Every structure is written in structure tokens, then in C-alpha cells.
Coordinates of C-alpha atoms and ligand atoms in Angstrom, one line a residue:
M1433 CA -21.4 35.5 -4.7
L1434 CA -21.5 31.9 -6.3
S1435 CA -24.4 30.0 -5.2
Y1436 CA -24.2 26.9 -7.5
Q1437 CA -22.9 23.7 -5.6
H1438 CA -22.0 20.6 -7.5
G1439 CA -22.9 18.3 -4.5
Y1440 CA -26.6 18.9 -5.6
H1441 CA -26.1 17.6 -9.1
A1442 CA -23.2 15.0 -8.8
G1443 CA -24.1 11.9 -10.9
G1444 CA -27.0 13.6 -12.8
V1445 CA -27.3 13.2 -16.6
A1446 CA -25.0 16.0 -17.4
D1447 CA -22.1 14.5 -15.2
V1448 CA -22.8 11.1 -16.8
H1449 CA -22.5 12.6 -20.3
K1450 CA -19.3 14.7 -19.6
H1451 CA -17.6 12.0 -17.5
V1452 CA -18.1 9.4 -20.1
A1453 CA -16.4 11.5 -22.6
L1454 CA -13.6 12.4 -20.2
C1455 CA -13.0 8.7 -19.5
L1456 CA -12.7 8.1 -23.3
L1457 CA -10.2 11.0 -23.9
L1458 CA -8.1 10.0 -20.7
A1459 CA -8.0 6.2 -21.9
R1460 CA -6.6 7.5 -25.1
L1461 CA -4.0 9.7 -23.4
A1462 CA -3.0 6.8 -21.1
K1463 CA -2.2 4.7 -24.1
K1464 CA 1.1 6.2 -24.8
T1465 CA 3.8 6.1 -22.2
K1466 CA 4.5 9.9 -22.6
P1467 CA 3.1 11.8 -19.7
F1468 CA -0.1 13.8 -20.1
C1469 CA -1.6 16.6 -18.1
V1470 CA -5.2 17.5 -17.1
I1471 CA -6.4 20.9 -16.4
D1472 CA -9.7 21.0 -14.7
L1473 CA -10.8 24.7 -14.6
Y1474 CA -14.1 24.4 -12.5
A1475 CA -13.1 21.4 -10.6
G1476 CA -15.8 21.3 -7.8
E1477 CA -14.9 19.2 -4.7
G1478 CA -13.2 16.0 -6.3
E1479 CA -15.5 13.4 -5.1
Y1480 CA -19.2 13.3 -3.8
D1481 CA -21.1 11.4 -1.2
L1482 CA -24.5 10.4 -2.9
A1483 CA -26.0 9.6 0.5
A1484 CA -25.3 13.1 1.7
H1485 CA -28.1 15.7 2.2
K1486 CA -27.4 17.6 -0.9
A1487 CA -27.4 14.8 -3.4
Q1488 CA -30.5 13.3 -1.8
K1489 CA -32.3 16.6 -1.7
T1490 CA -32.4 16.9 -5.6
G1491 CA -32.1 13.2 -6.3
D1492 CA -30.4 14.1 -9.6
F1493 CA -28.2 11.1 -9.6
K1494 CA -31.2 8.9 -9.6
T1495 CA -32.1 9.8 -13.0
G1496 CA -28.5 9.7 -14.1
V1497 CA -25.8 7.4 -12.8
E1498 CA -28.1 5.2 -11.0
R1499 CA -29.9 4.1 -14.1
I1500 CA -26.8 2.7 -15.8
W1501 CA -24.1 1.9 -13.4
Q1502 CA -25.0 -1.8 -13.2
S1503 CA -26.1 -2.3 -16.7
V1504 CA -25.2 -5.5 -18.3
D1505 CA -25.6 -4.3 -21.9
A1506 CA -23.1 -1.6 -21.9
Q1507 CA -21.4 -0.6 -25.1
P1508 CA -17.5 -0.8 -25.0
A1509 CA -17.4 2.8 -25.1
V1510 CA -18.9 3.4 -21.6
Q1511 CA -17.2 0.5 -20.1
G1512 CA -14.3 2.4 -18.7
Y1513 CA -16.7 4.7 -16.9
L1514 CA -18.7 1.9 -15.6
D1515 CA -15.5 0.0 -14.3
L1516 CA -14.4 3.2 -12.5
L1517 CA -17.9 3.3 -10.7
K1518 CA -17.6 -0.3 -9.6
R1519 CA -14.0 0.0 -8.3
L1520 CA -15.3 3.1 -6.1
N1521 CA -18.3 1.2 -4.9
P1522 CA -17.1 -2.4 -4.5
G1523 CA -19.9 -3.3 -2.0
G1524 CA -22.6 -3.0 -4.8
E1525 CA -24.3 0.1 -3.3
L1526 CA -23.8 3.2 -5.2
R1527 CA -22.6 5.8 -2.7
R1528 CA -19.5 7.5 -3.9
Y1529 CA -19.4 9.4 -7.0
P1530 CA -16.2 10.5 -8.7
G1531 CA -16.1 14.3 -9.9
S1532 CA -13.8 15.3 -12.7
P1533 CA -10.7 15.5 -10.6
A1534 CA -11.3 11.9 -9.3
I1535 CA -11.9 10.6 -12.8
A1536 CA -8.6 12.2 -14.0
R1537 CA -6.7 10.8 -11.1
A1538 CA -8.0 7.2 -11.9
F1539 CA -6.2 7.3 -15.2
M1540 CA -2.9 9.1 -14.0
R1541 CA 0.5 7.4 -13.8
E1542 CA 3.6 8.6 -11.9
H1543 CA 4.5 11.3 -14.3
D1544 CA 1.1 12.7 -15.3
R1545 CA 0.0 15.8 -13.9
L1546 CA -3.5 17.2 -12.7
I1547 CA -4.0 20.9 -12.4
L1548 CA -7.2 21.8 -10.6
N1549 CA -8.9 25.2 -10.2
E1550 CA -12.1 26.0 -8.2
L1551 CA -13.4 29.6 -7.1
H1552 CA -16.2 28.6 -4.6
A1553 CA -15.3 29.5 -1.1
G1554 CA -16.7 26.0 0.2
A1555 CA -15.7 23.9 -2.7
Y1556 CA -12.0 25.0 -2.9
P1557 CA -11.0 24.1 0.7
A1558 CA -12.9 20.6 0.1
L1559 CA -11.0 20.1 -3.2
G1560 CA -7.7 20.8 -1.3
R1561 CA -8.5 18.1 1.2
W1562 CA -9.5 15.8 -1.5
A1563 CA -6.1 16.3 -3.2
R1564 CA -3.8 16.5 -0.5
K1565 CA -0.7 14.3 -0.2
D1566 CA -0.7 13.7 -4.0
A1567 CA 2.4 15.4 -5.4
R1568 CA 1.1 15.1 -9.0
I1569 CA -1.8 17.5 -8.2
S1570 CA -1.8 21.2 -7.8
V1571 CA -4.8 23.1 -6.7
H1572 CA -5.6 27.0 -7.7
N1573 CA -8.5 29.4 -6.4
R1574 CA -9.1 31.8 -9.1
D1575 CA -11.6 32.6 -11.9
G1576 CA -11.7 29.6 -14.3
L1577 CA -11.2 31.7 -17.5
E1578 CA -8.5 33.7 -15.9
A1579 CA -6.9 30.4 -15.0
L1580 CA -7.2 29.2 -18.6
V1581 CA -5.1 32.1 -19.8
A1582 CA -2.7 31.8 -17.0
L1583 CA -2.2 28.0 -17.0
T1584 CA -2.0 27.2 -20.7
P1585 CA 0.0 26.1 -22.5
P1586 CA 1.3 23.7 -19.6
E1587 CA 4.8 22.4 -19.6
I1588 CA 3.4 18.8 -20.6
R1589 CA 2.2 19.2 -23.8
R1590 CA -0.2 16.2 -24.2
G1591 CA -3.3 16.8 -22.5
V1592 CA -6.9 17.9 -21.9
V1593 CA -8.7 20.9 -20.4
L1594 CA -12.1 20.6 -18.9
I1595 CA -14.3 23.7 -18.9
D1596 CA -17.8 23.3 -17.3
P1597 CA -18.8 26.4 -15.7
S1598 CA -22.3 26.4 -13.9
F1599 CA -23.3 29.2 -16.3
E1600 CA -24.8 31.0 -13.3
V1601 CA -23.2 34.1 -14.9
K1602 CA -24.8 34.5 -18.4
S1603 CA -21.8 36.5 -19.8
E1604 CA -19.9 32.9 -19.7
Y1605 CA -21.7 31.8 -22.9
A1606 CA -19.8 34.6 -24.7
A1607 CA -16.6 34.5 -22.5
V1608 CA -15.8 30.9 -23.0
P1609 CA -15.4 30.9 -26.7
E1610 CA -13.8 34.2 -26.5
K1611 CA -10.9 32.9 -24.2
L1612 CA -10.7 29.7 -26.1
S1613 CA -10.0 31.4 -29.3
A1614 CA -7.0 32.9 -27.8
A1615 CA -5.9 29.7 -26.0
V1616 CA -6.1 27.2 -28.8
P1617 CA -3.5 28.7 -30.9
R1618 CA -1.2 28.8 -28.1
W1619 CA -1.4 25.1 -27.4
R1620 CA -2.2 23.3 -30.6
E1621 CA -1.7 19.8 -29.1
G1622 CA -4.4 20.4 -26.3
I1623 CA -7.9 19.0 -26.2
F1624 CA -10.4 21.3 -24.9
V1625 CA -13.7 20.1 -23.7
V1626 CA -16.6 22.5 -23.0
W1627 CA -19.7 21.4 -21.3
Y1628 CA -22.9 23.3 -21.7
P1629 CA -26.7 23.0 -20.5
I1630 CA -29.4 22.9 -23.0
L1631 CA -32.2 25.1 -21.5
K1632 CA -35.4 26.4 -23.0
E1633 CA -33.8 29.8 -23.5
G1634 CA -31.4 28.3 -25.9
R1635 CA -28.4 30.4 -24.7
H1636 CA -26.2 27.5 -25.8
R1637 CA -26.5 28.4 -29.4
S1638 CA -24.6 31.7 -28.9
L1639 CA -21.9 29.6 -27.1
L1640 CA -21.7 27.3 -30.3
A1641 CA -21.7 30.3 -32.5
G1642 CA -18.7 31.6 -30.8
L1643 CA -16.9 28.2 -30.6
S1644 CA -17.3 28.0 -34.6
G1645 CA -15.0 30.9 -34.5
V1646 CA -12.2 28.8 -32.9
D1647 CA -9.3 28.0 -35.3
A1648 CA -9.5 24.2 -34.8
E1649 CA -12.0 21.2 -35.4
V1650 CA -14.7 21.1 -32.9
L1651 CA -16.9 17.9 -32.3
V1652 CA -20.4 18.8 -30.8
S1653 CA -22.2 15.8 -29.0
E1654 CA -25.5 16.6 -27.4
I1655 CA -28.1 14.4 -25.6
S1656 CA -31.5 15.8 -25.3
R1657 CA -34.1 14.2 -23.3
N1658 CA -37.9 14.4 -23.0
A1659 CA -37.8 15.0 -19.1
A1660 CA -41.7 15.1 -18.9
K1661 CA -41.7 11.4 -20.4
A1662 CA -38.9 10.4 -18.3
G1663 CA -41.3 11.1 -15.4
E1664 CA -39.4 13.9 -13.8
A1665 CA -40.8 16.6 -11.9
A1666 CA -38.2 19.3 -12.8
A1667 CA -38.0 19.6 -16.5
G1668 CA -35.2 22.5 -16.4
L1669 CA -32.5 20.7 -18.1
L1670 CA -33.5 19.7 -21.7
G1671 CA -30.4 18.3 -22.5
T1672 CA -26.6 18.4 -22.1
G1673 CA -24.0 19.1 -24.6
L1674 CA -20.3 18.9 -25.1
A1675 CA -17.9 20.5 -27.5
V1676 CA -14.5 18.9 -27.9
V1677 CA -11.9 21.1 -29.7
N1678 CA -9.0 19.0 -31.3
P1679 CA -10.7 15.6 -30.7
P1680 CA -8.2 12.7 -31.1
W1681 CA -8.3 10.7 -34.2
K1682 CA -11.7 8.8 -34.6
F1683 CA -13.0 9.9 -31.2
E1684 CA -16.2 10.8 -33.0
N1685 CA -16.9 7.2 -33.4
A1686 CA -16.5 6.3 -29.7
M1687 CA -18.5 9.2 -28.9
A1688 CA -21.3 8.3 -31.0
E1689 CA -21.4 4.7 -29.6
A1690 CA -21.4 6.1 -26.1
G1691 CA -23.9 8.9 -26.7
D1692 CA -26.4 6.7 -28.4
W1693 CA -26.3 4.1 -25.8
L1694 CA -26.5 6.9 -23.0
A1695 CA -29.5 8.5 -24.6
R1696 CA -31.5 5.2 -24.8
K1697 CA -30.7 4.3 -21.1
L1698 CA -31.1 7.8 -19.7
G1699 CA -34.0 8.6 -22.0
P1700 CA -36.3 8.8 -23.6
G1701 CA -33.7 10.9 -25.3
R1702 CA -31.7 11.4 -28.5
H1703 CA -28.0 11.7 -29.2
T1704 CA -26.8 14.0 -32.0
A1705 CA -23.2 14.6 -33.1
S1706 CA -22.0 17.3 -35.5
W1707 CA -18.8 19.2 -36.4
L1708 CA -17.9 22.9 -36.4
N1709 CA -14.9 23.8 -38.5
R1710 CA -14.3 20.2 -40.0
A1711 CA -11.1 20.4 -41.9
K1712 CA -11.6 19.2 -45.5
T1713 CA -9.8 15.9 -46.0
Ligands
SAM2913 C1 -20.4 22.1 -13.0 S1 -19.4 22.2 -11.5 C2 -18.0 21.4 -11.9 C3 -18.0 20.0 -11.8 C4 -16.9 19.2 -12.0 N1 -15.9 19.7 -13.1 C5 -17.0 17.7 -12.3 O1 -17.2 17.4 -13.3 O2 -17.1 16.9 -11.3 C6 -18.8 24.0 -11.7 C7 -17.9 24.3 -10.6 O3 -17.4 25.7 -10.9 C8 -17.2 26.6 -9.8 N2 -17.3 27.9 -10.4 C9 -18.2 28.6 -10.6 N3 -17.9 29.9 -11.2 C10 -16.6 29.7 -11.2 C11 -15.5 30.5 -11.8 N4 -15.8 31.9 -12.3 N5 -14.3 30.2 -11.7 C12 -14.0 28.9 -11.2 N6 -14.8 28.0 -10.7 C13 -16.1 28.5 -10.7 C14 -18.4 26.1 -9.0 O4 -18.2 26.4 -7.8 C15 -18.5 24.5 -9.2 O5 -17.8 23.9 -8.3

């Protein structure tokens, strides 16, 4: 049975890193009039109430989104994300936090499509309620990697897939690159974003080793933090990582700008960017 519930961690450092990158990618896709498609394989509940018991219990958002959402010195690369937060919380109190489905929906036009998937018995109905009445959105209830195989390539070929399991099941570190290796050649135009936690056990290294076998360019962005210095009791998460397969042209520059700024504001921390399988130019 799945025990992870994203309501405890919404708006934490990992969400901020992942959602800033997602905003940058969606803004690129929305620049062209041709429709795009978003496939969110581990969608969660759609949107979160930061005043609710779960978010208050861990306080994860206090060391994440709360530290930056009203910054006046934001770099252009994070502005889209901050604007979205301000639109959701017009009164100036940070209460609503957009999950990846809400972020995707904020960028969608009439002909764009959002395909959501969630396995958890509690999160899936909540996601269905969040998505109801929007004919552009479909919601599935199956294993995320099974859905990756079944739902790609989508009919609309411009698009992005988000793969951010909770990694409760350790075999996911090997299964994610294995399934991606099969999906990428079937959908060459697709951008695939994999999020992973950096923990002291270092299991993400095997994930990255697996991703280096994917037949495409992969940009890796990591924000590592000194949690003890940042004054946090729970030093579990040492950092957050993103691997973007098939990143758009010059996406690395925007990600570097955003990552460096986030590491400074959420730190003390450090942002590093590197390539797996960079094509020789
Ligand atoms: C990190 S959270 C997702 C957060 C969300 N994508 C966001 O950015 O707002 C991971 C989600 O995956 C769900 N989940 C866990 N194992 C799953 C599986 N095998 N297939 C699909 N969903 C799963 C969990 O219930 C949880 O809601």
C-alpha cells in the first residue's frame, strides 16, 4: 500500500525546483500556436491548501516556497512561477499551492491537453474532483510507469512528461530509466522530466547511470543544501535533482539562472548543472 501523501510536502524545496523547471518548459511550449500536451504520471491531488493539517505538520513549505514567493530580486527565469503563485494567492497570504497539474493548466490554451495519472486511493479521487468539468483534462488511475508505456506517444506530438515518483519503492530508481529508454525512441519530440531526491544513501546515482543509457541528450540540474546550516531539524533531503531528457534549445541557460538563484535563496545551497549524452556539435 502506498503511504506517501504529497500534501505533507507541497511547496517544499523539491516542489519549488521541479515546478520552476516545469514553468520554464511550459512557457516555451506555449510560445508557439500549435497545441501541446502534458502527461503527468504521478500527479498528486492537483492543488494544495498550505493551511491544512498535513502541510502545517511538516512545515516543508516554510523552507521552500514561503522563502521566495514575494522576493523582489527574482531572476527572469523564476518570474513565471512567482507570478502564478501571486495569481493564486491574490490577498497576499500564501495559502494555495499549485501542484504540477495546476501549473500545467495555468499555461494551457483551448486545444492543449493534460493527461493525468495517480495511483493512490486517496489522491486519485481528489485529483478527479480538481480536474472535473475541464474537457481538456483526462485522469487515469494506474501505475505511473505502466502509464508511460501505455500513454506515449500521445496524439499531440509537442509535449512534456513529468515523472516524479515518491521513490517509496526502491526498484523505481532502476525502473524509471529502463522504461524511459523504451519510451524516448517512440516519441522523439517529447521532453521527459524526471525528478529525484538526493538522500544520504546516494541511490540517485544508479538512476543517473541508467539515464545515461537513454538515447537522447539529458540535462541534469541539482540543488544541494546544507540543511543543518539552514536551521532545519529534518536533514533527510540533502538535495533535489532533475533530469530533463530532450531539453529545448538553450533551456540549460534558463535552468542555470533559475537554479543558481534558488540555491542562494533556499540555501545555503549550491546549484550544479551537467549533461549526460551531450551530442557533439
Ligand atoms: C511527489 S508526488 C507528485 C507530486 C506532483 N507531481 C506535483 O508536482 O505536484 C508523487 C505522487 O505519486 C503517487 N504515486 C506513488 N506511487 C505511484 C505509482 N506507482 N504510480 C502512480 N502514482 C504513484 C503518490 O500517491 C503521489 O501522489
